[in-house]
CSV table of C-alpha atoms and ligand atoms in Angstrom, one decimal:
chain,number,residue,atom,x,y,z
A,1,MET,CA,-6.0,11.8,6.8
A,2,ASN,CA,-2.5,13.3,7.0
A,3,LYS,CA,-2.0,16.4,4.9
A,4,ASP,CA,0.7,16.4,2.2
A,5,LYS,CA,3.2,19.2,3.1
A,6,ILE,CA,6.3,17.5,1.5
A,7,TYR,CA,7.1,20.3,-0.9
A,8,THR,CA,5.8,23.4,1.1
A,9,GLU,CA,9.2,24.7,2.0
A,10,SER,CA,11.8,25.7,-0.6
A,11,LEU,CA,14.3,22.8,-1.0
A,12,ALA,CA,18.0,23.4,-1.8
A,13,SER,CA,18.0,20.4,-4.1
A,14,ILE,CA,15.0,18.3,-5.1
A,15,ALA,CA,15.6,14.5,-5.1
A,16,ASN,CA,13.8,12.2,-7.5
A,17,PHE,CA,10.3,11.3,-6.3
A,18,SER,CA,10.1,8.0,-4.5
A,19,PHE,CA,7.4,6.0,-2.7
A,20,ASP,CA,9.1,6.2,0.7
A,21,SER,CA,7.5,6.4,4.2
A,22,GLN,CA,7.2,10.2,4.0
A,23,VAL,CA,5.0,9.8,0.8
A,24,ALA,CA,3.1,6.8,2.3
A,25,ASP,CA,2.2,8.9,5.3
A,26,VAL,CA,0.3,11.4,3.2
A,27,PHE,CA,-0.4,9.4,0.1
A,28,THR,CA,-4.2,9.5,0.2
A,29,ASP,CA,-4.3,13.2,0.6
A,30,MET,CA,-1.6,13.7,-2.1
A,31,ILE,CA,-3.3,11.6,-4.8
A,32,GLU,CA,-6.8,13.0,-4.1
A,33,ARG,CA,-5.6,16.6,-4.4
A,34,SER,CA,-3.3,15.9,-7.3
A,35,VAL,CA,-5.2,13.5,-9.7
A,36,PRO,CA,-8.4,14.9,-11.1
A,37,GLY,CA,-11.0,12.1,-11.1
A,38,TYR,CA,-9.1,9.7,-8.9
A,39,ARG,CA,-12.0,9.1,-6.5
A,40,SER,CA,-14.4,8.5,-9.5
A,41,ILE,CA,-12.0,5.9,-10.9
A,42,ILE,CA,-11.6,4.2,-7.6
A,43,THR,CA,-15.4,4.0,-7.2
A,44,MET,CA,-15.9,2.7,-10.8
A,45,ILE,CA,-13.3,0.0,-10.3
A,46,GLU,CA,-16.0,-1.5,-8.0
A,47,THR,CA,-18.6,-1.5,-10.8
A,48,LEU,CA,-16.1,-2.8,-13.4
A,49,THR,CA,-15.0,-5.7,-11.0
A,50,GLU,CA,-18.7,-6.6,-10.4
A,51,HIS,CA,-19.2,-6.9,-14.2
A,52,TYR,CA,-16.0,-8.6,-15.3
A,53,ALA,CA,-14.7,-10.8,-12.4
A,54,GLN,CA,-15.1,-14.5,-13.4
A,55,PRO,CA,-15.7,-17.3,-10.9
A,56,GLY,CA,-12.5,-19.1,-9.8
A,57,SER,CA,-10.2,-16.5,-11.2
A,58,ASN,CA,-7.5,-14.1,-9.8
A,59,LEU,CA,-7.8,-10.3,-9.7
A,60,TYR,CA,-4.6,-8.2,-9.6
A,61,ASP,CA,-4.0,-4.7,-8.3
A,62,LEU,CA,-0.5,-3.9,-9.7
A,63,GLY,CA,1.1,-0.9,-7.9
A,64,CYS,CA,-1.5,-1.0,-5.1
A,65,SER,CA,0.0,1.7,-2.8
A,66,LEU,CA,-2.4,1.8,0.2
A,67,GLY,CA,-4.9,-0.5,-1.5
A,68,ALA,CA,-7.7,1.9,-2.5
A,69,ALA,CA,-8.3,0.0,-5.8
A,70,THR,CA,-7.9,-3.3,-4.0
A,71,LEU,CA,-10.6,-2.4,-1.5
A,72,SER,CA,-12.8,-1.2,-4.4
A,73,MET,CA,-12.3,-4.5,-6.2
A,74,GLY,CA,-13.2,-6.4,-3.0
A,75,ARG,CA,-16.4,-4.4,-2.6
A,76,GLY,CA,-17.5,-5.1,-6.2
A,77,LEU,CA,-16.6,-8.7,-6.3
A,78,ASN,CA,-19.4,-11.2,-6.2
A,79,ALA,CA,-18.0,-14.0,-8.3
A,80,GLU,CA,-17.2,-17.2,-6.3
A,81,ASP,CA,-13.8,-18.5,-5.4
A,82,CYS,CA,-11.7,-15.5,-6.4
A,83,ARG,CA,-8.5,-14.2,-5.0
A,84,ILE,CA,-7.3,-10.6,-5.1
A,85,ILE,CA,-3.5,-10.1,-5.3
A,86,ALA,CA,-2.2,-6.6,-4.6
A,87,VAL,CA,1.4,-5.9,-5.4
A,88,ASP,CA,3.8,-3.0,-4.7
A,89,ASN,CA,7.5,-2.7,-4.5
A,90,SER,CA,7.5,0.0,-1.8
A,91,ALA,CA,8.0,-1.7,1.6
A,92,THR,CA,6.1,1.0,3.5
A,93,MET,CA,3.2,1.0,1.1
A,94,VAL,CA,2.9,-2.8,1.4
A,95,GLU,CA,3.1,-2.6,5.2
A,96,ARG,CA,0.3,0.0,5.4
A,97,CYS,CA,-1.8,-1.6,2.7
A,98,ARG,CA,-1.8,-4.8,4.7
A,99,LYS,CA,-3.1,-2.9,7.7
A,100,ALA,CA,-5.8,-1.2,5.7
A,101,ILE,CA,-6.9,-4.4,4.1
A,102,GLY,CA,-7.0,-6.2,7.4
A,103,ARG,CA,-9.5,-3.7,8.8
A,104,VAL,CA,-12.0,-4.3,6.0
A,105,HIS,CA,-14.1,-7.3,5.2
A,106,THR,CA,-14.0,-8.5,1.5
A,107,CYS,CA,-15.6,-11.6,0.2
A,108,ALA,CA,-12.4,-12.7,-1.5
A,109,GLY,CA,-9.1,-13.7,0.0
A,110,VAL,CA,-6.7,-10.8,-0.4
A,111,SER,CA,-2.9,-11.2,-0.5
A,112,VAL,CA,-0.7,-8.1,-0.4
A,113,VAL,CA,2.6,-9.0,-2.0
A,114,ALA,CA,5.9,-7.0,-1.7
A,115,GLY,CA,7.4,-7.3,-5.2
A,116,ASP,CA,8.2,-5.9,-8.6
A,117,ILE,CA,5.3,-6.0,-11.0
A,118,LEU,CA,7.8,-6.5,-13.8
A,119,THR,CA,8.4,-10.0,-12.4
A,120,THR,CA,5.1,-10.8,-10.7
A,121,GLU,CA,3.5,-13.9,-12.2
A,122,ILE,CA,0.0,-13.2,-13.7
A,123,ASP,CA,-2.1,-16.3,-13.9
A,124,ASN,CA,-5.8,-17.1,-14.5
A,125,ALA,CA,-6.7,-13.4,-14.2
A,126,SER,CA,-10.1,-11.9,-15.0
A,127,VAL,CA,-9.5,-8.4,-13.8
A,128,VAL,CA,-6.1,-6.6,-13.7
A,129,VAL,CA,-5.8,-3.0,-12.4
A,130,LEU,CA,-2.8,-0.7,-13.2
A,131,ASN,CA,-4.1,2.4,-11.6
A,132,PHE,CA,-1.5,5.2,-12.2
A,133,THR,CA,1.3,2.6,-12.0
A,134,LEU,CA,2.5,2.0,-15.7
A,135,GLN,CA,3.6,5.7,-15.8
A,136,PHE,CA,6.3,4.8,-13.3
A,137,ILE,CA,7.7,1.9,-15.3
A,138,PRO,CA,10.5,2.7,-17.7
A,139,PRO,CA,8.9,3.2,-21.2
A,140,GLU,CA,11.0,0.5,-22.8
A,141,GLN,CA,9.7,-2.1,-20.3
A,142,ARG,CA,6.0,-1.3,-20.7
A,143,PHE,CA,5.2,-3.4,-23.8
A,144,GLN,CA,6.7,-6.5,-22.3
A,145,LEU,CA,4.8,-6.0,-19.0
A,146,LEU,CA,1.5,-5.6,-20.9
A,147,GLU,CA,2.1,-8.6,-23.1
A,148,ARG,CA,2.8,-10.7,-20.0
A,149,ILE,CA,-0.3,-9.4,-18.2
A,150,CYS,CA,-2.4,-10.2,-21.3
A,151,GLY,CA,-0.8,-13.7,-21.5
A,152,GLY,CA,-1.9,-14.4,-17.9
A,153,MET,CA,-5.5,-13.3,-18.5
A,154,ARG,CA,-8.6,-15.3,-19.3
A,155,PRO,CA,-10.5,-14.6,-22.5
A,156,GLY,CA,-13.1,-11.9,-21.7
A,157,GLY,CA,-10.9,-10.6,-18.9
A,158,VAL,CA,-10.1,-6.9,-18.6
A,159,LEU,CA,-7.2,-4.6,-17.8
A,160,ILE,CA,-8.1,-1.3,-16.3
A,161,LEU,CA,-5.2,1.1,-17.1
A,162,SER,CA,-5.3,4.6,-15.6
A,163,GLU,CA,-2.6,7.1,-16.5
A,164,LYS,CA,-1.6,10.8,-16.7
A,165,VAL,CA,-1.3,11.5,-20.4
A,166,VAL,CA,0.1,14.1,-22.8
A,167,PHE,CA,-1.3,15.3,-26.1
A,168,ASP,CA,0.4,15.6,-29.5
A,169,ASP,CA,-1.3,19.0,-30.0
A,170,MET,CA,1.1,21.3,-28.2
A,171,HIS,CA,-1.6,24.0,-27.6
A,172,LEU,CA,-4.0,21.5,-26.1
A,173,ASN,CA,-1.2,19.9,-24.1
A,174,GLY,CA,-0.3,23.3,-22.6
A,175,LEU,CA,-3.9,24.1,-21.9
A,176,LEU,CA,-4.6,20.9,-20.0
A,177,THR,CA,-1.4,21.1,-18.1
A,178,ASP,CA,-2.4,24.6,-16.9
A,179,ILE,CA,-5.9,23.4,-16.0
A,180,HIS,CA,-4.3,20.6,-14.0
A,181,HIS,CA,-2.2,23.1,-12.1
A,182,ASP,CA,-5.4,25.2,-11.5
A,183,PHE,CA,-7.0,22.0,-10.1
A,184,LYS,CA,-4.0,21.6,-7.7
A,185,ARG,CA,-4.1,25.2,-6.6
A,186,ALA,CA,-7.9,24.9,-6.0
A,187,HIS,CA,-7.0,22.0,-3.7
A,188,GLY,CA,-4.6,24.0,-1.7
A,189,TYR,CA,-1.2,23.5,-3.3
A,190,SER,CA,1.0,26.6,-3.7
A,191,ASP,CA,2.9,27.4,-6.9
A,192,LEU,CA,6.1,26.4,-5.1
A,193,GLU,CA,4.7,23.0,-4.1
A,194,ILE,CA,3.5,22.5,-7.7
A,195,SER,CA,6.8,23.4,-9.3
A,196,GLN,CA,9.0,21.4,-6.8
A,197,LYS,CA,6.8,18.3,-7.2
A,198,ARG,CA,7.0,18.6,-10.9
A,199,THR,CA,10.8,18.7,-10.8
A,200,ALA,CA,10.8,15.6,-8.5
A,201,LEU,CA,8.6,13.7,-10.9
A,202,GLU,CA,10.6,14.6,-14.0
A,203,ASN,CA,12.1,11.4,-15.5
A,204,VAL,CA,10.3,9.3,-12.8
A,205,LEU,CA,6.7,9.7,-14.1
A,206,VAL,CA,6.8,9.5,-17.9
A,207,PRO,CA,3.4,10.1,-19.5
A,208,GLU,CA,2.5,9.1,-23.0
A,209,THR,CA,-0.3,9.9,-25.4
A,210,ILE,CA,-3.6,8.0,-25.6
A,211,PRO,CA,-2.9,6.8,-29.2
A,212,VAL,CA,0.4,5.3,-27.9
A,213,HIS,CA,-1.4,3.5,-25.1
A,214,ARG,CA,-4.1,2.2,-27.4
A,215,GLU,CA,-1.7,0.9,-30.1
A,216,ARG,CA,0.5,-0.8,-27.5
A,217,LEU,CA,-2.4,-2.5,-25.8
A,218,LEU,CA,-3.6,-3.9,-29.1
A,219,ASN,CA,-0.1,-5.1,-30.0
A,220,ALA,CA,0.3,-6.7,-26.6
A,221,GLY,CA,-2.6,-9.0,-27.4
A,222,PHE,CA,-5.8,-7.2,-26.2
A,223,SER,CA,-8.7,-7.5,-28.7
A,224,SER,CA,-10.2,-4.1,-28.0
A,225,CYS,CA,-9.6,-1.1,-25.8
A,226,ASP,CA,-10.8,2.4,-25.3
A,227,VAL,CA,-10.9,5.3,-22.8
A,228,TRP,CA,-13.8,5.0,-20.4
A,229,PHE,CA,-12.9,8.0,-18.2
A,230,GLN,CA,-11.0,11.2,-18.7
A,231,CYS,CA,-10.6,14.3,-16.7
A,232,PHE,CA,-8.2,16.9,-18.2
A,233,ASN,CA,-4.8,15.1,-18.7
A,234,PHE,CA,-5.7,12.0,-16.6
A,235,MET,CA,-7.6,9.1,-18.1
A,236,SER,CA,-8.5,5.5,-17.6
A,237,MET,CA,-8.8,2.8,-20.4
A,238,ILE,CA,-10.4,-0.6,-20.4
A,239,ALA,CA,-8.7,-3.3,-22.5
A,240,VAL,CA,-10.5,-6.6,-23.1
A,241,LYS,CA,-8.6,-9.8,-23.9
B,301,GEK,C1,-4.1,3.6,-6.2
B,301,GEK,N1,-2.8,2.2,-7.6
B,301,GEK,O1,-4.2,4.3,-5.1
B,301,GEK,N2,6.6,-2.8,-9.0
B,301,GEK,C2,5.6,-2.7,-8.0
B,301,GEK,N3,5.1,-1.5,-7.7
B,301,GEK,C3,5.6,-0.4,-8.3
B,301,GEK,C4,6.6,-0.4,-9.3
B,301,GEK,C5,7.1,-1.7,-9.7
B,301,GEK,N4,8.0,-1.9,-10.6
B,301,GEK,N5,6.8,0.8,-9.8
B,301,GEK,C6,6.0,1.6,-9.0
B,301,GEK,N6,5.3,0.9,-8.2
B,301,GEK,C7,-2.7,3.1,-6.6
B,301,GEK,C8,-1.8,4.3,-6.9
B,301,GEK,S1,0.8,5.1,-7.2
B,301,GEK,C9,0.5,6.3,-8.4
B,301,GEK,C10,-0.5,3.9,-7.5
B,301,GEK,C11,0.9,7.7,-8.0
B,301,GEK,C12,4.3,1.4,-7.2
B,301,GEK,C13,4.8,2.5,-6.3
B,301,GEK,O2,5.5,2.0,-5.2
B,301,GEK,C14,3.4,3.2,-5.9
B,301,GEK,O3,2.9,2.7,-4.7
B,301,GEK,C15,2.5,2.9,-7.1
B,301,GEK,O4,3.2,2.0,-7.9
B,301,GEK,C16,2.1,4.1,-7.9
B,301,GEK,O5,-5.0,3.3,-6.9
B,301,GEK,O6,1.4,7.9,-6.9
B,301,GEK,O7,0.6,8.6,-8.9
């Protein structure tokens, strides 16, 4: 696995973070050392897929990057006649995801699609995964996307939504942000790397509170939802149609 060294040197100006080939090269190392609980969530997506996938339905991994969640869905899937559709709008991510998927046997047909999830058709879905992707969608477009996802789902289907979050309580928010930075330091990132990455992500990754996510999911048409996993300021929700 290539080590993420993107922000090790002091940069004269810091460009907005984007999912280009430099990021795709080191993505697995970057996300595992940056997102507390990422591996656990990926592993549990397998269990959730096993439980919720319905025969003859579609499963979506929206913002699939290198396909970690797609592969996990493939491992958990034992319903007949399903298709997994993995979507990302980064050309390099899609290219590498296709290679990764091709190396692994899953029982479902998997298509890796280059496209914008804001316009991807969602149809006949029993499991939809948004694993740390919604946070990169402009906030004003999030409701419409979730409403469309819910509209394309079967009754009893689930959306798994993982996000970085913030907290209304400023003290708690500061505390959990500090603990997240401790987590990154413990995984080998320097203070310079942490601060330059933070600048690059400002206005690109826009986190919201758990109550905002919950209310929007219910307004978008899901009948129930709650957090099933949380580690510091990272969490994953399940929303049932
Ligand atoms: C994982 N889910 O490993 N349309 C399609 N893709 C998009 C869009 C969009 N509008 N916006 C962003 N992306 C993965 C990790 S990473 C999260 C997901 C992170 C894609 C973007 O190209 C990137 O690959 C992914 O969403 C977000 O489980 O880096 O923190």
